[in-house]
């Protein structure tokens, strides 16, 4: 499995910035996986009166630090924000493998659920690979009753297809895109899981200009999802969806509907 996971996970260790650079209060969090690996994350405190709690799962080439430009602003808008690094990323121990990371995500959901009040629910968000894994995680979570909504940003629908899409862009791997794509574990296929999430509301966000994850992935996920579901088409690149005010407002407008 580890060889297959090399196509999916690109662990990043360096921390170029911490939340205090944006004048945000935060604390380090450490949780232990079921096989004894220590996983690191941050709780970033809301700067305003608390509107909700968000658990965010980053993409395959990020970590809790490098994804901050896409997430820190949520704390400034009234949301407590939890972000964790997968195995091998940042300060988290171990080696990232899909089945282990999916298992770890349930522990992260459990941890956040235990920290918020019994009458509060958490919002799960995921970008790219984080969104794809979050679909499966939420669909099969023992804490579904504590989840208010799932929001995916630039998520893909199928591990074989996204591997083939990426390899097809490389002249070196173009001829091998089909056989290599089938070396990736597809048993956590988002397209099979998203229909199981209902009645938890799902929001799918995708950019028409995403240079990595093609629009057909979002379209397939939207079709497979059951109500209540929403789709928002935005304008950005793959990794800078929320660096601009317009796209931030799209998300804020949706989050406000959850408060009602």
PDB file of C-alpha atoms in Angstrom:
ATOM      1  CA  UNK A   1       0.000   0.000   0.000  1.00  0.00           C
ATOM      2  CA  UNK A   2       2.854   2.434   0.739  1.00  0.00           C
ATOM      3  CA  UNK A   3       4.079   2.384  -2.871  1.00  0.00           C
ATOM      4  CA  UNK A   4       0.568   3.157  -4.095  1.00  0.00           C
ATOM      5  CA  UNK A   5       0.178   5.985  -1.600  1.00  0.00           C
ATOM      6  CA  UNK A   6       3.211   7.734  -3.063  1.00  0.00           C
ATOM      7  CA  UNK A   7       0.962   8.908  -5.891  1.00  0.00           C
ATOM      8  CA  UNK A   8      -1.442  10.499  -3.404  1.00  0.00           C
ATOM      9  CA  UNK A   9       0.600  11.887  -0.533  1.00  0.00           C
ATOM     10  CA  UNK A  10       3.361  14.482  -0.855  1.00  0.00           C
ATOM     11  CA  UNK A  11       4.252  15.185   2.794  1.00  0.00           C
ATOM     12  CA  UNK A  12       5.416  18.682   3.593  1.00  0.00           C
ATOM     13  CA  UNK A  13       7.363  19.237   6.824  1.00  0.00           C
ATOM     14  CA  UNK A  14       8.235  22.936   6.866  1.00  0.00           C
ATOM     15  CA  UNK A  15       6.132  25.517   8.727  1.00  0.00           C
ATOM     16  CA  UNK A  16       6.586  28.860   6.935  1.00  0.00           C
ATOM     17  CA  UNK A  17       3.942  30.599   9.051  1.00  0.00           C
ATOM     18  CA  UNK A  18       1.862  30.133  12.196  1.00  0.00           C
ATOM     19  CA  UNK A  19      -1.547  31.643  13.032  1.00  0.00           C
ATOM     20  CA  UNK A  20      -0.057  34.342  15.242  1.00  0.00           C
ATOM     21  CA  UNK A  21       1.267  35.958  12.051  1.00  0.00           C
ATOM     22  CA  UNK A  22      -2.388  36.827  11.400  1.00  0.00           C
ATOM     23  CA  UNK A  23      -2.837  37.927  15.038  1.00  0.00           C
ATOM     24  CA  UNK A  24      -4.827  34.782  15.828  1.00  0.00           C
ATOM     25  CA  UNK A  25      -4.729  32.876  19.094  1.00  0.00           C
ATOM     26  CA  UNK A  26      -4.008  29.170  18.684  1.00  0.00           C
ATOM     27  CA  UNK A  27      -2.789  26.104  20.513  1.00  0.00           C
ATOM     28  CA  UNK A  28      -1.013  22.909  19.497  1.00  0.00           C
ATOM     29  CA  UNK A  29      -2.996  19.678  19.663  1.00  0.00           C
ATOM     30  CA  UNK A  30      -1.567  16.167  19.804  1.00  0.00           C
ATOM     31  CA  UNK A  31      -3.608  12.985  19.480  1.00  0.00           C
ATOM     32  CA  UNK A  32      -2.457   9.375  19.289  1.00  0.00           C
ATOM     33  CA  UNK A  33      -3.478   7.080  16.456  1.00  0.00           C
ATOM     34  CA  UNK A  34      -4.676   3.547  17.116  1.00  0.00           C
ATOM     35  CA  UNK A  35      -1.212   2.231  16.207  1.00  0.00           C
ATOM     36  CA  UNK A  36       0.677   4.675  18.426  1.00  0.00           C
ATOM     37  CA  UNK A  37       1.615   7.470  16.011  1.00  0.00           C
ATOM     38  CA  UNK A  38       1.408  10.999  17.407  1.00  0.00           C
ATOM     39  CA  UNK A  39      -0.571  13.352  15.177  1.00  0.00           C
ATOM     40  CA  UNK A  40      -0.277  17.122  15.403  1.00  0.00           C
ATOM     41  CA  UNK A  41      -2.776  19.855  14.750  1.00  0.00           C
ATOM     42  CA  UNK A  42      -3.836  23.366  15.680  1.00  0.00           C
ATOM     43  CA  UNK A  43      -6.919  24.799  17.271  1.00  0.00           C
ATOM     44  CA  UNK A  44      -7.247  28.360  15.992  1.00  0.00           C
ATOM     45  CA  UNK A  45      -9.622  30.407  18.108  1.00  0.00           C
ATOM     46  CA  UNK A  46     -12.365  32.582  16.708  1.00  0.00           C
ATOM     47  CA  UNK A  47     -11.566  36.280  16.747  1.00  0.00           C
ATOM     48  CA  UNK A  48     -15.258  37.202  17.086  1.00  0.00           C
ATOM     49  CA  UNK A  49     -18.280  35.854  18.909  1.00  0.00           C
ATOM     50  CA  UNK A  50     -18.276  32.175  18.022  1.00  0.00           C
ATOM     51  CA  UNK A  51     -20.533  31.247  15.085  1.00  0.00           C
ATOM     52  CA  UNK A  52     -19.472  27.602  14.787  1.00  0.00           C
ATOM     53  CA  UNK A  53     -16.661  25.061  14.671  1.00  0.00           C
ATOM     54  CA  UNK A  54     -14.902  23.881  11.511  1.00  0.00           C
ATOM     55  CA  UNK A  55     -12.628  20.863  11.092  1.00  0.00           C
ATOM     56  CA  UNK A  56     -10.533  21.347   7.954  1.00  0.00           C
ATOM     57  CA  UNK A  57      -8.627  18.639   6.051  1.00  0.00           C
ATOM     58  CA  UNK A  58      -5.913  19.975   3.723  1.00  0.00           C
ATOM     59  CA  UNK A  59      -4.718  18.707   0.350  1.00  0.00           C
ATOM     60  CA  UNK A  60      -1.904  16.300  -0.439  1.00  0.00           C
ATOM     61  CA  UNK A  61       0.827  18.918  -0.917  1.00  0.00           C
ATOM     62  CA  UNK A  62       0.024  21.107   2.087  1.00  0.00           C
ATOM     63  CA  UNK A  63       0.255  21.011   5.859  1.00  0.00           C
ATOM     64  CA  UNK A  64      -1.394  22.979   8.654  1.00  0.00           C
ATOM     65  CA  UNK A  65       0.950  25.887   7.979  1.00  0.00           C
ATOM     66  CA  UNK A  66       0.945  26.113   4.188  1.00  0.00           C
ATOM     67  CA  UNK A  67      -2.863  25.905   3.999  1.00  0.00           C
ATOM     68  CA  UNK A  68      -3.333  28.920   6.291  1.00  0.00           C
ATOM     69  CA  UNK A  69      -3.935  31.438   3.451  1.00  0.00           C
ATOM     70  CA  UNK A  70      -7.073  29.458   2.569  1.00  0.00           C
ATOM     71  CA  UNK A  71      -8.381  29.026   6.122  1.00  0.00           C
ATOM     72  CA  UNK A  72      -7.172  31.630   8.648  1.00  0.00           C
ATOM     73  CA  UNK A  73      -9.873  34.099   7.639  1.00  0.00           C
ATOM     74  CA  UNK A  74     -12.563  31.737   8.942  1.00  0.00           C
ATOM     75  CA  UNK A  75     -11.342  32.409  12.480  1.00  0.00           C
ATOM     76  CA  UNK A  76     -11.653  36.126  11.786  1.00  0.00           C
ATOM     77  CA  UNK A  77     -15.276  35.527  10.726  1.00  0.00           C
ATOM     78  CA  UNK A  78     -16.301  33.822  13.966  1.00  0.00           C
ATOM     79  CA  UNK A  79     -15.336  30.164  13.577  1.00  0.00           C
ATOM     80  CA  UNK A  80     -13.144  28.046  15.811  1.00  0.00           C
ATOM     81  CA  UNK A  81     -10.905  26.211  13.356  1.00  0.00           C
ATOM     82  CA  UNK A  82      -9.270  22.809  13.819  1.00  0.00           C
ATOM     83  CA  UNK A  83      -6.603  21.669  11.360  1.00  0.00           C
ATOM     84  CA  UNK A  84      -4.555  18.477  11.597  1.00  0.00           C
ATOM     85  CA  UNK A  85      -1.611  17.091   9.683  1.00  0.00           C
ATOM     86  CA  UNK A  86      -1.774  13.605   8.242  1.00  0.00           C
ATOM     87  CA  UNK A  87       0.904  11.060   9.085  1.00  0.00           C
ATOM     88  CA  UNK A  88       4.307  12.196   7.853  1.00  0.00           C
ATOM     89  CA  UNK A  89       3.176  15.812   7.390  1.00  0.00           C
ATOM     90  CA  UNK A  90       4.398  18.663   9.568  1.00  0.00           C
ATOM     91  CA  UNK A  91       4.956  17.426  13.123  1.00  0.00           C
ATOM     92  CA  UNK A  92       2.841  14.282  12.723  1.00  0.00           C
ATOM     93  CA  UNK A  93       4.642  10.976  13.027  1.00  0.00           C
ATOM     94  CA  UNK A  94       4.435   7.970  10.740  1.00  0.00           C
ATOM     95  CA  UNK A  95       4.047   7.441   7.015  1.00  0.00           C
ATOM     96  CA  UNK A  96       0.953   8.496   5.098  1.00  0.00           C
ATOM     97  CA  UNK A  97      -1.046   5.575   3.735  1.00  0.00           C
ATOM     98  CA  UNK A  98      -4.642   5.941   2.657  1.00  0.00           C
ATOM     99  CA  UNK A  99      -6.254   3.397   4.966  1.00  0.00           C
ATOM    100  CA  UNK A 100      -4.332   4.680   8.000  1.00  0.00           C
ATOM    101  CA  UNK A 101      -5.116   8.328   7.250  1.00  0.00           C
ATOM    102  CA  UNK A 102      -8.825   7.563   6.817  1.00  0.00           C
ATOM    103  CA  UNK A 103      -8.739   5.871  10.231  1.00  0.00           C
ATOM    104  CA  UNK A 104      -6.928   8.870  11.728  1.00  0.00           C
ATOM    105  CA  UNK A 105      -9.574  11.236  10.376  1.00  0.00           C
ATOM    106  CA  UNK A 106     -12.217   9.514  12.489  1.00  0.00           C
ATOM    107  CA  UNK A 107     -10.042  10.169  15.553  1.00  0.00           C
ATOM    108  CA  UNK A 108      -9.806  13.828  14.563  1.00  0.00           C
ATOM    109  CA  UNK A 109     -13.584  14.087  14.226  1.00  0.00           C
ATOM    110  CA  UNK A 110     -13.941  12.371  17.601  1.00  0.00           C
ATOM    111  CA  UNK A 111     -11.484  14.776  19.222  1.00  0.00           C
ATOM    112  CA  UNK A 112     -13.258  17.886  17.950  1.00  0.00           C
ATOM    113  CA  UNK A 113     -16.679  16.487  18.859  1.00  0.00           C
ATOM    114  CA  UNK A 114     -15.437  15.910  22.406  1.00  0.00           C
ATOM    115  CA  UNK A 115     -14.240  19.515  22.718  1.00  0.00           C
ATOM    116  CA  UNK A 116     -17.440  21.276  21.671  1.00  0.00           C
ATOM    117  CA  UNK A 117     -20.641  21.439  23.693  1.00  0.00           C
ATOM    118  CA  UNK A 118     -23.162  18.613  23.411  1.00  0.00           C
ATOM    119  CA  UNK A 119     -25.686  20.843  21.658  1.00  0.00           C
ATOM    120  CA  UNK A 120     -23.192  22.042  19.014  1.00  0.00           C
ATOM    121  CA  UNK A 121     -22.351  20.322  15.753  1.00  0.00           C
ATOM    122  CA  UNK A 122     -19.146  20.651  13.767  1.00  0.00           C
ATOM    123  CA  UNK A 123     -18.683  21.507  10.103  1.00  0.00           C
ATOM    124  CA  UNK A 124     -16.257  19.296   8.175  1.00  0.00           C
ATOM    125  CA  UNK A 125     -14.376  20.863   5.262  1.00  0.00           C
ATOM    126  CA  UNK A 126     -11.814  19.315   2.957  1.00  0.00           C
ATOM    127  CA  UNK A 127      -9.721  20.559   0.054  1.00  0.00           C
ATOM    128  CA  UNK A 128      -8.621  18.352  -2.856  1.00  0.00           C
ATOM    129  CA  UNK A 129      -7.436  15.002  -1.427  1.00  0.00           C
ATOM    130  CA  UNK A 130      -8.680  16.190   1.965  1.00  0.00           C
ATOM    131  CA  UNK A 131     -12.141  16.663   0.488  1.00  0.00           C
ATOM    132  CA  UNK A 132     -12.119  13.263  -1.209  1.00  0.00           C
ATOM    133  CA  UNK A 133     -11.109  11.518   2.018  1.00  0.00           C
ATOM    134  CA  UNK A 134     -13.583  13.574   4.062  1.00  0.00           C
ATOM    135  CA  UNK A 135     -16.445  12.292   1.903  1.00  0.00           C
ATOM    136  CA  UNK A 136     -15.683   8.712   2.891  1.00  0.00           C
ATOM    137  CA  UNK A 137     -14.889   9.654   6.485  1.00  0.00           C
ATOM    138  CA  UNK A 138     -18.160  11.523   7.074  1.00  0.00           C
ATOM    139  CA  UNK A 139     -20.227   8.872   5.277  1.00  0.00           C
ATOM    140  CA  UNK A 140     -18.931   6.157   7.609  1.00  0.00           C
ATOM    141  CA  UNK A 141     -18.319   8.136  10.801  1.00  0.00           C
ATOM    142  CA  UNK A 142     -19.698   7.024  14.144  1.00  0.00           C
ATOM    143  CA  UNK A 143     -20.081  10.763  14.862  1.00  0.00           C
ATOM    144  CA  UNK A 144     -22.411  11.596  11.979  1.00  0.00           C
ATOM    145  CA  UNK A 145     -24.940  12.928  14.484  1.00  0.00           C
ATOM    146  CA  UNK A 146     -22.380  15.564  15.534  1.00  0.00           C
ATOM    147  CA  UNK A 147     -21.691  16.783  11.970  1.00  0.00           C
ATOM    148  CA  UNK A 148     -23.704  19.746  10.706  1.00  0.00           C
ATOM    149  CA  UNK A 149     -22.439  19.802   7.117  1.00  0.00           C
ATOM    150  CA  UNK A 150     -19.723  18.527   4.792  1.00  0.00           C
ATOM    151  CA  UNK A 151     -18.084  21.051   2.478  1.00  0.00           C
ATOM    152  CA  UNK A 152     -15.694  19.899  -0.243  1.00  0.00           C
ATOM    153  CA  UNK A 153     -13.435  22.228  -2.190  1.00  0.00           C
ATOM    154  CA  UNK A 154     -11.859  20.960  -5.435  1.00  0.00           C
ATOM    155  CA  UNK A 155     -12.398  17.340  -4.438  1.00  0.00           C
ATOM    156  CA  UNK A 156     -12.093  14.437  -6.863  1.00  0.00           C
ATOM    157  CA  UNK A 157     -14.518  11.564  -7.326  1.00  0.00           C
ATOM    158  CA  UNK A 158     -12.353   8.498  -7.963  1.00  0.00           C
ATOM    159  CA  UNK A 159      -8.769   7.597  -7.012  1.00  0.00           C
ATOM    160  CA  UNK A 160      -8.089   5.728 -10.256  1.00  0.00           C
ATOM    161  CA  UNK A 161      -9.417   8.551 -12.401  1.00  0.00           C
ATOM    162  CA  UNK A 162      -7.549  11.360 -10.648  1.00  0.00           C
ATOM    163  CA  UNK A 163      -4.299   9.379 -10.810  1.00  0.00           C
ATOM    164  CA  UNK A 164      -4.824   8.846 -14.525  1.00  0.00           C
ATOM    165  CA  UNK A 165      -5.689  12.549 -14.991  1.00  0.00           C
ATOM    166  CA  UNK A 166      -2.480  13.663 -13.296  1.00  0.00           C
ATOM    167  CA  UNK A 167      -0.227  11.133 -15.041  1.00  0.00           C
ATOM    168  CA  UNK A 168      -1.713  12.026 -18.431  1.00  0.00           C
ATOM    169  CA  UNK A 169      -0.250  15.526 -18.075  1.00  0.00           C
ATOM    170  CA  UNK A 170       3.299  14.148 -17.881  1.00  0.00           C
ATOM    171  CA  UNK A 171       5.086  13.064 -21.053  1.00  0.00           C
ATOM    172  CA  UNK A 172       7.135  10.674 -18.932  1.00  0.00           C
ATOM    173  CA  UNK A 173       4.117   8.779 -17.569  1.00  0.00           C
ATOM    174  CA  UNK A 174       1.587   9.348 -20.351  1.00  0.00           C
ATOM    175  CA  UNK A 175       1.942   5.833 -21.780  1.00  0.00           C
ATOM    176  CA  UNK A 176       1.614   4.291 -18.316  1.00  0.00           C
ATOM    177  CA  UNK A 177      -1.298   6.352 -16.985  1.00  0.00           C
ATOM    178  CA  UNK A 178      -3.823   3.509 -17.216  1.00  0.00           C
ATOM    179  CA  UNK A 179      -1.886   0.652 -15.551  1.00  0.00           C
ATOM    180  CA  UNK A 180      -0.357   2.926 -12.915  1.00  0.00           C
ATOM    181  CA  UNK A 181      -3.745   4.361 -11.960  1.00  0.00           C
ATOM    182  CA  UNK A 182      -4.896   0.880 -10.972  1.00  0.00           C
ATOM    183  CA  UNK A 183      -2.098   0.519  -8.441  1.00  0.00           C
ATOM    184  CA  UNK A 184      -3.889   3.106  -6.266  1.00  0.00           C
ATOM    185  CA  UNK A 185      -6.384   1.803  -3.724  1.00  0.00           C
ATOM    186  CA  UNK A 186      -9.914   2.771  -4.804  1.00  0.00           C
ATOM    187  CA  UNK A 187     -11.807   1.118  -1.953  1.00  0.00           C
ATOM    188  CA  UNK A 188     -12.450   4.550  -0.376  1.00  0.00           C
ATOM    189  CA  UNK A 189     -13.919   5.906  -3.620  1.00  0.00           C
ATOM    190  CA  UNK A 190     -15.686   9.232  -2.949  1.00  0.00           C
ATOM    191  CA  UNK A 191     -18.253   8.612  -5.687  1.00  0.00           C
ATOM    192  CA  UNK A 192     -19.493   5.500  -3.861  1.00  0.00           C
ATOM    193  CA  UNK A 193     -19.591   7.201  -0.457  1.00  0.00           C
ATOM    194  CA  UNK A 194     -21.145  10.603  -1.086  1.00  0.00           C
ATOM    195  CA  UNK A 195     -24.663   9.205  -1.505  1.00  0.00           C
ATOM    196  CA  UNK A 196     -24.458   7.791   2.027  1.00  0.00           C
ATOM    197  CA  UNK A 197     -23.958  11.182   3.690  1.00  0.00           C
ATOM    198  CA  UNK A 198     -27.596  12.335   3.528  1.00  0.00           C
ATOM    199  CA  UNK A 199     -29.365  13.735   5.554  1.00  0.00           C
ATOM    200  CA  UNK A 200     -26.195  15.690   6.411  1.00  0.00           C
ATOM    201  CA  UNK A 201     -26.097  18.681   4.006  1.00  0.00           C
ATOM    202  CA  UNK A 202     -23.302  18.632   1.423  1.00  0.00           C
ATOM    203  CA  UNK A 203     -21.811  21.649  -0.341  1.00  0.00           C
ATOM    204  CA  UNK A 204     -19.521  21.022  -3.324  1.00  0.00           C
ATOM    205  CA  UNK A 205     -17.302  23.945  -4.336  1.00  0.00           C
ATOM    206  CA  UNK A 206     -15.260  23.780  -7.531  1.00  0.00           C
ATOM    207  CA  UNK A 207     -13.483  26.257  -9.777  1.00  0.00           C
ATOM    208  CA  UNK A 208     -14.067  26.334 -13.506  1.00  0.00           C
ATOM    209  CA  UNK A 209     -10.349  27.137 -13.828  1.00  0.00           C
ATOM    210  CA  UNK A 210      -9.021  24.349 -11.600  1.00  0.00           C
ATOM    211  CA  UNK A 211      -5.841  23.199 -13.320  1.00  0.00           C
ATOM    212  CA  UNK A 212      -5.528  19.933 -11.367  1.00  0.00           C
ATOM    213  CA  UNK A 213      -8.991  18.529 -10.630  1.00  0.00           C
ATOM    214  CA  UNK A 214     -11.224  18.648 -13.713  1.00  0.00           C
ATOM    215  CA  UNK A 215     -14.822  19.838 -13.434  1.00  0.00           C
ATOM    216  CA  UNK A 216     -16.229  16.399 -14.270  1.00  0.00           C
ATOM    217  CA  UNK A 217     -15.244  15.206 -10.784  1.00  0.00           C
ATOM    218  CA  UNK A 218     -17.480  17.823  -9.146  1.00  0.00           C
ATOM    219  CA  UNK A 219     -20.313  17.093 -11.567  1.00  0.00           C
ATOM    220  CA  UNK A 220     -20.207  13.378 -10.806  1.00  0.00           C
ATOM    221  CA  UNK A 221     -20.115  13.993  -7.058  1.00  0.00           C
ATOM    222  CA  UNK A 222     -23.063  16.368  -7.265  1.00  0.00           C
ATOM    223  CA  UNK A 223     -25.096  13.849  -9.249  1.00  0.00           C
ATOM    224  CA  UNK A 224     -24.306  11.023  -6.815  1.00  0.00           C
ATOM    225  CA  UNK A 225     -24.997  13.068  -3.677  1.00  0.00           C
ATOM    226  CA  UNK A 226     -28.483  12.991  -2.188  1.00  0.00           C
ATOM    227  CA  UNK A 227     -30.444  15.936  -0.851  1.00  0.00           C
ATOM    228  CA  UNK A 228     -29.792  18.245   0.827  1.00  0.00           C
ATOM    229  CA  UNK A 229     -26.961  19.183  -1.510  1.00  0.00           C
ATOM    230  CA  UNK A 230     -25.608  22.388  -3.054  1.00  0.00           C
ATOM    231  CA  UNK A 231     -23.031  23.317  -5.676  1.00  0.00           C
ATOM    232  CA  UNK A 232     -21.073  26.558  -5.998  1.00  0.00           C
ATOM    233  CA  UNK A 233     -18.980  27.328  -9.074  1.00  0.00           C
ATOM    234  CA  UNK A 234     -16.138  29.711  -8.277  1.00  0.00           C
ATOM    235  CA  UNK A 235     -13.286  31.331 -10.172  1.00  0.00           C
ATOM    236  CA  UNK A 236      -9.776  30.526  -8.920  1.00  0.00           C
ATOM    237  CA  UNK A 237      -6.884  28.153  -9.298  1.00  0.00           C
ATOM    238  CA  UNK A 238      -6.734  24.833  -7.476  1.00  0.00           C
ATOM    239  CA  UNK A 239      -4.764  26.042  -4.471  1.00  0.00           C
ATOM    240  CA  UNK A 240      -6.049  29.578  -3.969  1.00  0.00           C
ATOM    241  CA  UNK A 241      -9.815  29.140  -3.803  1.00  0.00           C
ATOM    242  CA  UNK A 242     -10.245  31.317  -0.717  1.00  0.00           C
ATOM    243  CA  UNK A 243      -7.488  33.884  -1.067  1.00  0.00           C
ATOM    244  CA  UNK A 244      -9.965  36.293  -2.687  1.00  0.00           C
ATOM    245  CA  UNK A 245     -12.920  38.025  -1.002  1.00  0.00           C
ATOM    246  CA  UNK A 246     -15.526  36.978  -3.579  1.00  0.00           C
ATOM    247  CA  UNK A 247     -15.068  33.250  -3.026  1.00  0.00           C
ATOM    248  CA  UNK A 248     -14.872  33.734   0.729  1.00  0.00           C
ATOM    249  CA  UNK A 249     -18.271  35.376   0.621  1.00  0.00           C
ATOM    250  CA  UNK A 250     -19.697  32.391  -1.270  1.00  0.00           C
ATOM    251  CA  UNK A 251     -18.681  30.152   1.621  1.00  0.00           C
ATOM    252  CA  UNK A 252     -19.803  32.616   4.299  1.00  0.00           C
ATOM    253  CA  UNK A 253     -23.243  32.883   2.721  1.00  0.00           C
ATOM    254  CA  UNK A 254     -23.601  29.100   2.916  1.00  0.00           C
ATOM    255  CA  UNK A 255     -22.325  28.953   6.494  1.00  0.00           C
ATOM    256  CA  UNK A 256     -24.913  31.535   7.513  1.00  0.00           C
ATOM    257  CA  UNK A 257     -27.684  29.245   6.252  1.00  0.00           C
ATOM    258  CA  UNK A 258     -26.472  26.613   8.719  1.00  0.00           C
ATOM    259  CA  UNK A 259     -26.921  29.035  11.615  1.00  0.00           C
ATOM    260  CA  UNK A 260     -30.643  29.398  10.919  1.00  0.00           C
TER     261      UNK A 260
END
